[in-house]
Coordinates of N, CA and C in Angstrom, one line a residue:
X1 N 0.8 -1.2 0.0 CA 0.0 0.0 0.0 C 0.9 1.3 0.0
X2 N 0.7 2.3 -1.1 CA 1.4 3.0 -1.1 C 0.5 4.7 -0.1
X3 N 0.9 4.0 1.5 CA 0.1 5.0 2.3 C 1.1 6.0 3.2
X4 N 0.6 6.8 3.9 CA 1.5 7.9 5.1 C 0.7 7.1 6.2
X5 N 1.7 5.9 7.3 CA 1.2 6.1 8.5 C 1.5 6.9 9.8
X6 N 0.8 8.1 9.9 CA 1.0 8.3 11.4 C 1.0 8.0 12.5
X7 N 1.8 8.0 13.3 CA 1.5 7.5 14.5 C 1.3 8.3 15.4
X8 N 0.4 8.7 16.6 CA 0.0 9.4 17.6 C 0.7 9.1 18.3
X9 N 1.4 9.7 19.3 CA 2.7 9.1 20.2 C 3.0 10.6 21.4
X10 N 2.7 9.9 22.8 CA 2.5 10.3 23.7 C 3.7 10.8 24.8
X11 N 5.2 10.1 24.1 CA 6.0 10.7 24.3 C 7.5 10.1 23.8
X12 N 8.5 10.1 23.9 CA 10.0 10.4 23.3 C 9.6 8.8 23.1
X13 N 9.8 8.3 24.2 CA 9.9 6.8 23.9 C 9.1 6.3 22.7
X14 N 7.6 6.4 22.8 CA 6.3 5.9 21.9 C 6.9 6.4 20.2
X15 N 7.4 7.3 20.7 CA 8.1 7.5 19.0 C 9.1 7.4 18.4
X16 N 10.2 6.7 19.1 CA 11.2 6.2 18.7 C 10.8 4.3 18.3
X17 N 9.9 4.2 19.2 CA 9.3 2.9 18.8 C 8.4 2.7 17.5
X18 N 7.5 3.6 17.5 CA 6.8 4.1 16.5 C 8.1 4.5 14.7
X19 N 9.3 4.8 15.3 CA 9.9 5.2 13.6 C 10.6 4.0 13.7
X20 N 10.8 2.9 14.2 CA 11.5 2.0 14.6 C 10.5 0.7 13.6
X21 N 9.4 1.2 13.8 CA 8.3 0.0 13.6 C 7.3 0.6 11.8
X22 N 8.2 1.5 11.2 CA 8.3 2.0 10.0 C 7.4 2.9 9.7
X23 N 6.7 3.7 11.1 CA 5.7 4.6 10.8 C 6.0 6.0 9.6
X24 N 5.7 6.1 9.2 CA 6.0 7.4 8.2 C 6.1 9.2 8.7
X25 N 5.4 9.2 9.7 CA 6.0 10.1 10.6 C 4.4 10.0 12.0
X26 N 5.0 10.9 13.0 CA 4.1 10.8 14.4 C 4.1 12.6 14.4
X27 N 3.1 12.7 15.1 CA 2.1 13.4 15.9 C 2.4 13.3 17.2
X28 N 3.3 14.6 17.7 CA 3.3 14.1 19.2 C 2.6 15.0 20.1
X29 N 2.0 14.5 21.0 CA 1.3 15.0 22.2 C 1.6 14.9 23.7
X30 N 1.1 15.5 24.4 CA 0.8 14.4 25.8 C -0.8 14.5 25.7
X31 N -1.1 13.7 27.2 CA -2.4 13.6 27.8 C -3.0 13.0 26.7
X32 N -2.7 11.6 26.0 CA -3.5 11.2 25.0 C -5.1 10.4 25.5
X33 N -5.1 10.3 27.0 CA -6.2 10.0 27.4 C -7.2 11.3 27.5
X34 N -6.7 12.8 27.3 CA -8.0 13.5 26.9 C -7.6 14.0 25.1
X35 N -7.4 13.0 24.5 CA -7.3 13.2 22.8 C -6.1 14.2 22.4
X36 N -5.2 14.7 23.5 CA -3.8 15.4 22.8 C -3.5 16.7 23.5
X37 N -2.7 17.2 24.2 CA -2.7 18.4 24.9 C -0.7 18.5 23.8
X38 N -1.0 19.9 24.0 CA 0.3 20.5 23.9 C 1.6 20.0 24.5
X39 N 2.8 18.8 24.1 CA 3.9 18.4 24.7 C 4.6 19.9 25.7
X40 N 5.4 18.7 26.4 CA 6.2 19.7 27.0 C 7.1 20.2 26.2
X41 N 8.0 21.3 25.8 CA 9.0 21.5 25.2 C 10.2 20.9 24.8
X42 N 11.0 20.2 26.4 CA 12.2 19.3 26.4 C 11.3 18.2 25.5
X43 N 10.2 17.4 25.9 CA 10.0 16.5 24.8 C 10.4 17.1 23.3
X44 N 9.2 17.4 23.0 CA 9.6 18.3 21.4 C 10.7 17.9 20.9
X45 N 11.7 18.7 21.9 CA 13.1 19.3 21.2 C 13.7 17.5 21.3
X46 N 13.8 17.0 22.7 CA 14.5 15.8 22.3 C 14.1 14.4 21.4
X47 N 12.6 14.5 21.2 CA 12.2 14.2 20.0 C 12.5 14.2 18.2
X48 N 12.8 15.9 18.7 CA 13.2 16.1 17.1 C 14.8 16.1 17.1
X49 N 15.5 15.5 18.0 CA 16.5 15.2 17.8 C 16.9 13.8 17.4
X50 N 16.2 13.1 18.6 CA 16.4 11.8 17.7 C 15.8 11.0 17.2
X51 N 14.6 11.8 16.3 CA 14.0 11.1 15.3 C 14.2 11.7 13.6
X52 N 13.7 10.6 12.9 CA 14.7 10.7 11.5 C 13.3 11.0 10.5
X53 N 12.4 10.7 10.8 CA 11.0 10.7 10.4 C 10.7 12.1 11.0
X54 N 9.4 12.7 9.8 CA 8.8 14.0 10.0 C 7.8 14.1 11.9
X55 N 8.3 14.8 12.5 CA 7.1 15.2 13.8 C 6.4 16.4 13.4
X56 N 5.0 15.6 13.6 CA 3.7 17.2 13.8 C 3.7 17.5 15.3
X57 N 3.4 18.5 15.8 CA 3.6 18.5 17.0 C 1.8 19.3 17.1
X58 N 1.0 18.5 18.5 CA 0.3 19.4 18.9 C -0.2 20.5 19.3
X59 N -0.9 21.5 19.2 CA -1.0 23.0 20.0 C -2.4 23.0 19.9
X60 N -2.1 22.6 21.4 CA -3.6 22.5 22.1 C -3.5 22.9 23.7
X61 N -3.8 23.9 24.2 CA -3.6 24.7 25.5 C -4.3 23.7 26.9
X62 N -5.8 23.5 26.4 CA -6.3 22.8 27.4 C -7.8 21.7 26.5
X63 N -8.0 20.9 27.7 CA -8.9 19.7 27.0 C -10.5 20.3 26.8
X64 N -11.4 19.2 26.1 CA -12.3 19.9 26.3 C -13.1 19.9 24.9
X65 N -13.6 21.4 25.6 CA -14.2 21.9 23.8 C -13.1 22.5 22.7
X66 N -13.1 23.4 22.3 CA -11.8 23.8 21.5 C -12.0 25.0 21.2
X67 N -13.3 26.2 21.8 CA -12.9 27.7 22.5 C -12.2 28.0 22.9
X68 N -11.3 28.9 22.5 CA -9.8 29.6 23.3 C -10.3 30.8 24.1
X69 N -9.5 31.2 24.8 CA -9.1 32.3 25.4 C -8.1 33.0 25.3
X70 N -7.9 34.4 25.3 CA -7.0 35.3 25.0 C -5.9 34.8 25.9
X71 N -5.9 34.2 26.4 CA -4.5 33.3 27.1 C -4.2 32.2 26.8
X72 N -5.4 31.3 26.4 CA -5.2 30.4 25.6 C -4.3 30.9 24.2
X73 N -4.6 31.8 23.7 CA -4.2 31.5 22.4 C -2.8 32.5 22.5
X74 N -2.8 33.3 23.6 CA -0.9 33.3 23.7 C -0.6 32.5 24.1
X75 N -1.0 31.5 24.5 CA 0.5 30.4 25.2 C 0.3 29.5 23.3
X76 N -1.1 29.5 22.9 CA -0.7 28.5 21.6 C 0.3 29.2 20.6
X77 N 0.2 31.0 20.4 CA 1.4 31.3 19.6 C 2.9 31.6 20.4
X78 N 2.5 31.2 21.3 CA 4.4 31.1 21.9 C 4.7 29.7 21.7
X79 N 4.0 28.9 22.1 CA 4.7 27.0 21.9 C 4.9 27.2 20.1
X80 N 3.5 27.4 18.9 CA 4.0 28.0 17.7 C 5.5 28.4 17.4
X81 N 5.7 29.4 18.0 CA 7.2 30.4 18.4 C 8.0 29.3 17.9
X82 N 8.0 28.6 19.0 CA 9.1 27.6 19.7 C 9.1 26.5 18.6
X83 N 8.3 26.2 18.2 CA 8.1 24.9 17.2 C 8.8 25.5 16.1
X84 N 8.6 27.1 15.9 CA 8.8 27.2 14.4 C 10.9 27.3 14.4
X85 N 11.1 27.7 15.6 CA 12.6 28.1 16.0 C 13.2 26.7 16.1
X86 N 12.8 25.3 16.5 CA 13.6 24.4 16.4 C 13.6 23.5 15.2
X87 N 12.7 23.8 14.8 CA 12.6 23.2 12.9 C 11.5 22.2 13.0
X88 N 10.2 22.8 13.7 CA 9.3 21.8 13.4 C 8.5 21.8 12.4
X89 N 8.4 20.3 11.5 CA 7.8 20.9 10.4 C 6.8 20.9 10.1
X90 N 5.8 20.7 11.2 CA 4.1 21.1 11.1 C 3.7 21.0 12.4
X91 N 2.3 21.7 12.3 CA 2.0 22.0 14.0 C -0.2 21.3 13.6
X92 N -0.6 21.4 14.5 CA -2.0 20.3 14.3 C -2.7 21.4 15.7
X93 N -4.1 22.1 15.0 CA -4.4 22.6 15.9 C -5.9 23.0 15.4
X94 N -6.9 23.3 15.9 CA -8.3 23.5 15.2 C -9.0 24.4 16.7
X95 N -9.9 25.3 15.8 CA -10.3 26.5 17.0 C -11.5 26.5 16.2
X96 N -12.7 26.8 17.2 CA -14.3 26.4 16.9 C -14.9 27.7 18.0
X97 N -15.9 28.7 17.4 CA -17.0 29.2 18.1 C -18.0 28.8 18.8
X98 N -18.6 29.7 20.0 CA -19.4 29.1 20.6 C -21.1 28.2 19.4
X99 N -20.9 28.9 18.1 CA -21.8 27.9 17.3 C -21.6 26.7 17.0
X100 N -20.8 26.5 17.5 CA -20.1 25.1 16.8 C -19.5 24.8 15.9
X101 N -19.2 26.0 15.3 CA -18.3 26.6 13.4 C -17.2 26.7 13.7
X102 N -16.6 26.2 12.6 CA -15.1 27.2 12.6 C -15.2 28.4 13.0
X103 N -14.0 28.5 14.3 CA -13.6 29.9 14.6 C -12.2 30.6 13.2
X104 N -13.1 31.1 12.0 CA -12.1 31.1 10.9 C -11.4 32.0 10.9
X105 N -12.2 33.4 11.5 CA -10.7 34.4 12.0 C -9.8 34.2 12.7
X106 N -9.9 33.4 13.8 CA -9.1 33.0 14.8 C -8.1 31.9 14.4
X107 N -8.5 31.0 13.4 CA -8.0 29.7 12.6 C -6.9 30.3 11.5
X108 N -7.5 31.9 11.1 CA -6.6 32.0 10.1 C -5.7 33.4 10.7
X109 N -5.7 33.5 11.6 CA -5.1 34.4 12.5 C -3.3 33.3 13.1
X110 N -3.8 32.4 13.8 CA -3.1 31.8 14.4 C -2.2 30.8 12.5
X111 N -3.0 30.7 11.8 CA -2.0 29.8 10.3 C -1.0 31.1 10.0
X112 N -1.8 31.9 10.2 CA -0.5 33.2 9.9 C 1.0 33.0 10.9
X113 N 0.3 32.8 11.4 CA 1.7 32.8 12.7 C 2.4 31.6 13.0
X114 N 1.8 30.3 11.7 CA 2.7 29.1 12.0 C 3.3 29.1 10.7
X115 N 2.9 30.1 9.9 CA 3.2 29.6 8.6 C 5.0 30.1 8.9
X116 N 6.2 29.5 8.2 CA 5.8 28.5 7.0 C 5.8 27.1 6.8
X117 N 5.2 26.7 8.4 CA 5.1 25.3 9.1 C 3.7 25.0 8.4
X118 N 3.5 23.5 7.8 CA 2.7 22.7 7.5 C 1.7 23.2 8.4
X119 N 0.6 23.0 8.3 CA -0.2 22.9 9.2 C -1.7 21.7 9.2
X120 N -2.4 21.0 10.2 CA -3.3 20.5 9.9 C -4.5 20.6 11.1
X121 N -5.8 20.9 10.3 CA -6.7 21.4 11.4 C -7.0 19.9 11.7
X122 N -6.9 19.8 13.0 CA -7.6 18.4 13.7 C -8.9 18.3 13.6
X123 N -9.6 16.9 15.0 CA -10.8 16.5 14.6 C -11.7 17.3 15.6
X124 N -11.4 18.7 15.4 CA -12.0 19.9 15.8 C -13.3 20.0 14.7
X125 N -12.6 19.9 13.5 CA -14.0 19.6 12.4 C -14.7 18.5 12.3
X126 N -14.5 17.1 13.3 CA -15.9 16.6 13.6 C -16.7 17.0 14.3
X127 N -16.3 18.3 15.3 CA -17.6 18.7 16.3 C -18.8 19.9 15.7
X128 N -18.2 20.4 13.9 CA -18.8 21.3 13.5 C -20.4 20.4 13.3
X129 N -21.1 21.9 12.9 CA -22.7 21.4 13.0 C -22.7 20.8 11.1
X130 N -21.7 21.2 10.4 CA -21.8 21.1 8.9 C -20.4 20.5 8.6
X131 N -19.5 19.8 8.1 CA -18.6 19.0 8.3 C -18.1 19.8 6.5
X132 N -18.7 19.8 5.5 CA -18.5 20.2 4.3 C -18.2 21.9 4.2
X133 N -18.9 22.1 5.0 CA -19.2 23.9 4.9 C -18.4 24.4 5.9
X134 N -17.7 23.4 7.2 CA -16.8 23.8 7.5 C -15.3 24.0 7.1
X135 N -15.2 22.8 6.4 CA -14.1 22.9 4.8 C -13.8 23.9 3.9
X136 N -15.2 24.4 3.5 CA -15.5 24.7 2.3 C -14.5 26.3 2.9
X137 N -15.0 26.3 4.5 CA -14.4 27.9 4.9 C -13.1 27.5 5.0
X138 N -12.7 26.5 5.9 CA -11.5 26.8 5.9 C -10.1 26.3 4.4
X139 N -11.1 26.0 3.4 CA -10.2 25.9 2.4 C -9.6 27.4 1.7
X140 N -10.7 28.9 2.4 CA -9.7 30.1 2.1 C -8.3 30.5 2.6
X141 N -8.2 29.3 4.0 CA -7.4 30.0 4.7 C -6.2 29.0 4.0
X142 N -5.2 29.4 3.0 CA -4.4 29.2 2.1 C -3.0 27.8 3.3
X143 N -2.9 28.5 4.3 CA -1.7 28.1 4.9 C -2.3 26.6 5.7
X144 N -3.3 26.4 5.9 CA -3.7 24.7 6.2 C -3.5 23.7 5.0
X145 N -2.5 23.0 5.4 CA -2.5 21.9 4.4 C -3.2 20.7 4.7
X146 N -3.6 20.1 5.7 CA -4.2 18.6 6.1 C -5.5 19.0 7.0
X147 N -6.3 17.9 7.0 CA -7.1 17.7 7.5 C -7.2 16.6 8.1
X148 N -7.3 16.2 9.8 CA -7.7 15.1 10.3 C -9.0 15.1 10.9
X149 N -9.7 13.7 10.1 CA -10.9 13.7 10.5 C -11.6 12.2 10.8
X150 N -12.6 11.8 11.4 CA -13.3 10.8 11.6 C -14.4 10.8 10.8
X151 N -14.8 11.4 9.9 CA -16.5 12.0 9.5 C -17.5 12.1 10.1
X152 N -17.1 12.6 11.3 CA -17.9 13.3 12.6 C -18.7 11.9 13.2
X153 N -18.1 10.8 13.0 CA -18.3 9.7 14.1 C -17.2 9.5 14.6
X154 N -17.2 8.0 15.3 CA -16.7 7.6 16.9 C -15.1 7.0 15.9
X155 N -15.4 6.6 14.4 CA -14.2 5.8 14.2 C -14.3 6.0 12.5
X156 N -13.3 5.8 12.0 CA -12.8 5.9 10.8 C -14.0 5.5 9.8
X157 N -13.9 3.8 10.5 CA -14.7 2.4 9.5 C -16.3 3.4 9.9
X158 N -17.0 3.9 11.3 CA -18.1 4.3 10.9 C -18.7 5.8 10.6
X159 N -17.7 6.2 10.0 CA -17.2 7.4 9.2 C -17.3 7.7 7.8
X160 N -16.9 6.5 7.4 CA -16.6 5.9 6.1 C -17.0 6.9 4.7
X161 N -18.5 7.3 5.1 CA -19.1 7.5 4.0 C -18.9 9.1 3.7
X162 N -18.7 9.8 5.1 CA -18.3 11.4 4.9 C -17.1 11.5 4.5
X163 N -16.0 10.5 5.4 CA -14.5 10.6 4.7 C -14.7 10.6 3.3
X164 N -15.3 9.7 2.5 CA -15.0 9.4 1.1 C -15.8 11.0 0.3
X165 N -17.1 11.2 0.9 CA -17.0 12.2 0.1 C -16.1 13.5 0.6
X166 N -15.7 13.5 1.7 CA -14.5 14.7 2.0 C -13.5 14.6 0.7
X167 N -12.8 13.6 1.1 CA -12.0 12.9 -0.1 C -12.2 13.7 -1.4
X168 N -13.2 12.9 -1.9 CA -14.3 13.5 -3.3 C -13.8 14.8 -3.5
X169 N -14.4 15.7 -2.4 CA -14.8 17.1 -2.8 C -13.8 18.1 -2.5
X170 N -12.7 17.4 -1.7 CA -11.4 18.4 -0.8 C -10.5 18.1 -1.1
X171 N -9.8 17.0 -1.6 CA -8.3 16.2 -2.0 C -7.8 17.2 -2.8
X172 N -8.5 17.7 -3.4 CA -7.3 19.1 -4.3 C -6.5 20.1 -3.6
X173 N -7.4 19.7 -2.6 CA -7.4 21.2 -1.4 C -6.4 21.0 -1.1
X174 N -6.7 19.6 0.1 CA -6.3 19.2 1.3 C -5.8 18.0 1.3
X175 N -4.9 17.8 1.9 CA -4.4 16.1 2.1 C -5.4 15.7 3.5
X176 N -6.1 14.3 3.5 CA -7.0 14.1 3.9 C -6.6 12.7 4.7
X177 N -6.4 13.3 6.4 CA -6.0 12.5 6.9 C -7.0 11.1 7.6
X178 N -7.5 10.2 7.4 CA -8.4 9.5 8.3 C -8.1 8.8 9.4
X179 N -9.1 9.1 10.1 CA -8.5 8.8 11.6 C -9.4 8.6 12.9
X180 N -9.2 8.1 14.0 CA -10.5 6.9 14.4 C -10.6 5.6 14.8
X181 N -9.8 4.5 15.6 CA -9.7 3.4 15.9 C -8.8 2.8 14.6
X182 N -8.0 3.4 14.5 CA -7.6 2.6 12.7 C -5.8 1.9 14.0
X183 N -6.1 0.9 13.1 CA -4.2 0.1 14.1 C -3.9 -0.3 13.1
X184 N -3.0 -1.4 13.4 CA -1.9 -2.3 12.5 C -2.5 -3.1 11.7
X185 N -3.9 -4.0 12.8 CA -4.9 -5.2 12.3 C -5.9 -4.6 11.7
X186 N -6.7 -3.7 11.3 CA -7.3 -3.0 10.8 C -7.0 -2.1 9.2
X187 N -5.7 -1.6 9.6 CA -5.7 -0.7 8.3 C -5.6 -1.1 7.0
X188 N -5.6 -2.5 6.9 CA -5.8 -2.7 5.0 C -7.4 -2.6 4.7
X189 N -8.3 -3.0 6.1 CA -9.7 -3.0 5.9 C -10.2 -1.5 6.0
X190 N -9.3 -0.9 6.5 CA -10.2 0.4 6.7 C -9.7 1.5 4.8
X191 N -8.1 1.1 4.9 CA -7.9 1.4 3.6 C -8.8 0.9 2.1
X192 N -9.2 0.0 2.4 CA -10.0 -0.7 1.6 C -10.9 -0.6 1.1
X193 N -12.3 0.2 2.3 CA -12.9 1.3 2.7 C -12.9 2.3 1.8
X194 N -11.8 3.1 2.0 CA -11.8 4.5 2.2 C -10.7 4.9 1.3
X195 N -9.7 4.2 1.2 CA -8.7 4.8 0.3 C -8.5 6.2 0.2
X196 N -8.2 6.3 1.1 CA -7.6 7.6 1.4 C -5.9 7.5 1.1
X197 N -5.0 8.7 1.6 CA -3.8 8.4 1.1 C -2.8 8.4 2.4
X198 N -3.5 9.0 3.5 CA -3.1 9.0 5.1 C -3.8 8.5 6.1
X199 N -3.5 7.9 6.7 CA -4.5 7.5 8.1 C -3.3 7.5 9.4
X200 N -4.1 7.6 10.4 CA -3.8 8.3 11.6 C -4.0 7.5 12.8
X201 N -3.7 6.8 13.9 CA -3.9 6.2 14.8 C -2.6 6.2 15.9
X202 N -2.9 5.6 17.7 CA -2.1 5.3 18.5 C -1.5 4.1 18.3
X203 N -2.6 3.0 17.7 CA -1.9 2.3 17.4 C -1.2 1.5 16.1
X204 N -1.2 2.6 14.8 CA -1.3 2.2 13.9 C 0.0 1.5 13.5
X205 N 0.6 1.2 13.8 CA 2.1 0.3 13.5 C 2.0 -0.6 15.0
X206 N 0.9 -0.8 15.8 CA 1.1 -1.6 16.9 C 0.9 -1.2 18.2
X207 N 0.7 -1.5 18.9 CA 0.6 -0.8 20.9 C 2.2 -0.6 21.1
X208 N 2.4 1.1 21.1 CA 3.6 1.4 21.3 C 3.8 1.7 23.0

């Protein structure tokens, strides 16, 4: 299969195991038991030293819903700062209004400030009320390149049918990451599915 597996990886160790076990590149976080909080720094840095494979790195302030606060979102553009000063080469972050919309000024406020780091909006766009129309806005904002999503269910496989038309209607856009209970034992069935060209999991190369 000619695919990008990510691996989600919760700290130095999970991802040295993770590039070890031929992941294509990881996504690092902590607190993966509340879906990803912003690493500590020393991780980051000694991460991106001794790994050989691309790291996205989290920026995500606190758990939850994904409303910021004017403190929230300085501490997200100072870790930003930081990411862009040690050579990270993408950052994963998604910001939502009290409607449940993309927050798109604030989305394209903060891409300004990561650019000219990759960027990908997380599965902040499964909690939109419109999953397509939330796309459709954030496809102005020029500096997001990826999208990780579930198709606003619980898992990839019962997603299936929004990923594919995401796919369909945004692949020009966007590289289209799927993501959702997808592992090692699973992903030829979920690719099989969905044929997508990236998928996303903790444990997708294995329980690291």
């Amino acid at each position: 299969m000619n695919i990008i597996r990510e691996a989600c990886v919760g700290s130095v160790e999970q991802a040295m195991i993770a590039e070890k076990r031929k992941a294509d590149r990881v996504e690092l976080c902590s607190r993966l038991d509340l879906d990803g909080l912003t690493p500590d720094r020393k991780i980051i840095e000694r991460t991106m030293n001794l790994l050989s494979i691309p790291v996205k790195v989290m920026i995500r302030p606190k758990s939850g819903n994904f409303i910021y606060s004017k403190q929230d979102i300085l501490k997200m553009e100072s870790e930003i700062d930081f990411c862009k000063k040690i050579g990270v080469s993408e950052v994963v972050f998604g910001m939502l209004n009290e409607n449940s919309e993309v927050d798109i000024e604030l989305t394209s406020a903060i891409a300004k400030k990561a650019a000219p780091m990759d960027i990908t909006f997380h599965k902040a766009i499964d909690r939109v009320n419109d999953i397509k129309h939330g796309l459709e806005r954030l496809s102005n904002v020029k500096e997001i390149t990826s999208i990780l999503t579930s198709g606003g269910k619980d898992s990839a496989l019962n997603g299936q049918d929004m990923i594919k038309d995401i796919i369909k209607q945004f692949a020009s856009r966007f590289k289209i990451i799927a993501a959702g209970g997808i592992t090692d034992e699973n992903l030829n069935l979920v690719h099989s599915c969905i044929d997508s060209t990236e998928y996303h999991g903790k444990r997708i190369v294995g329980q690291l």
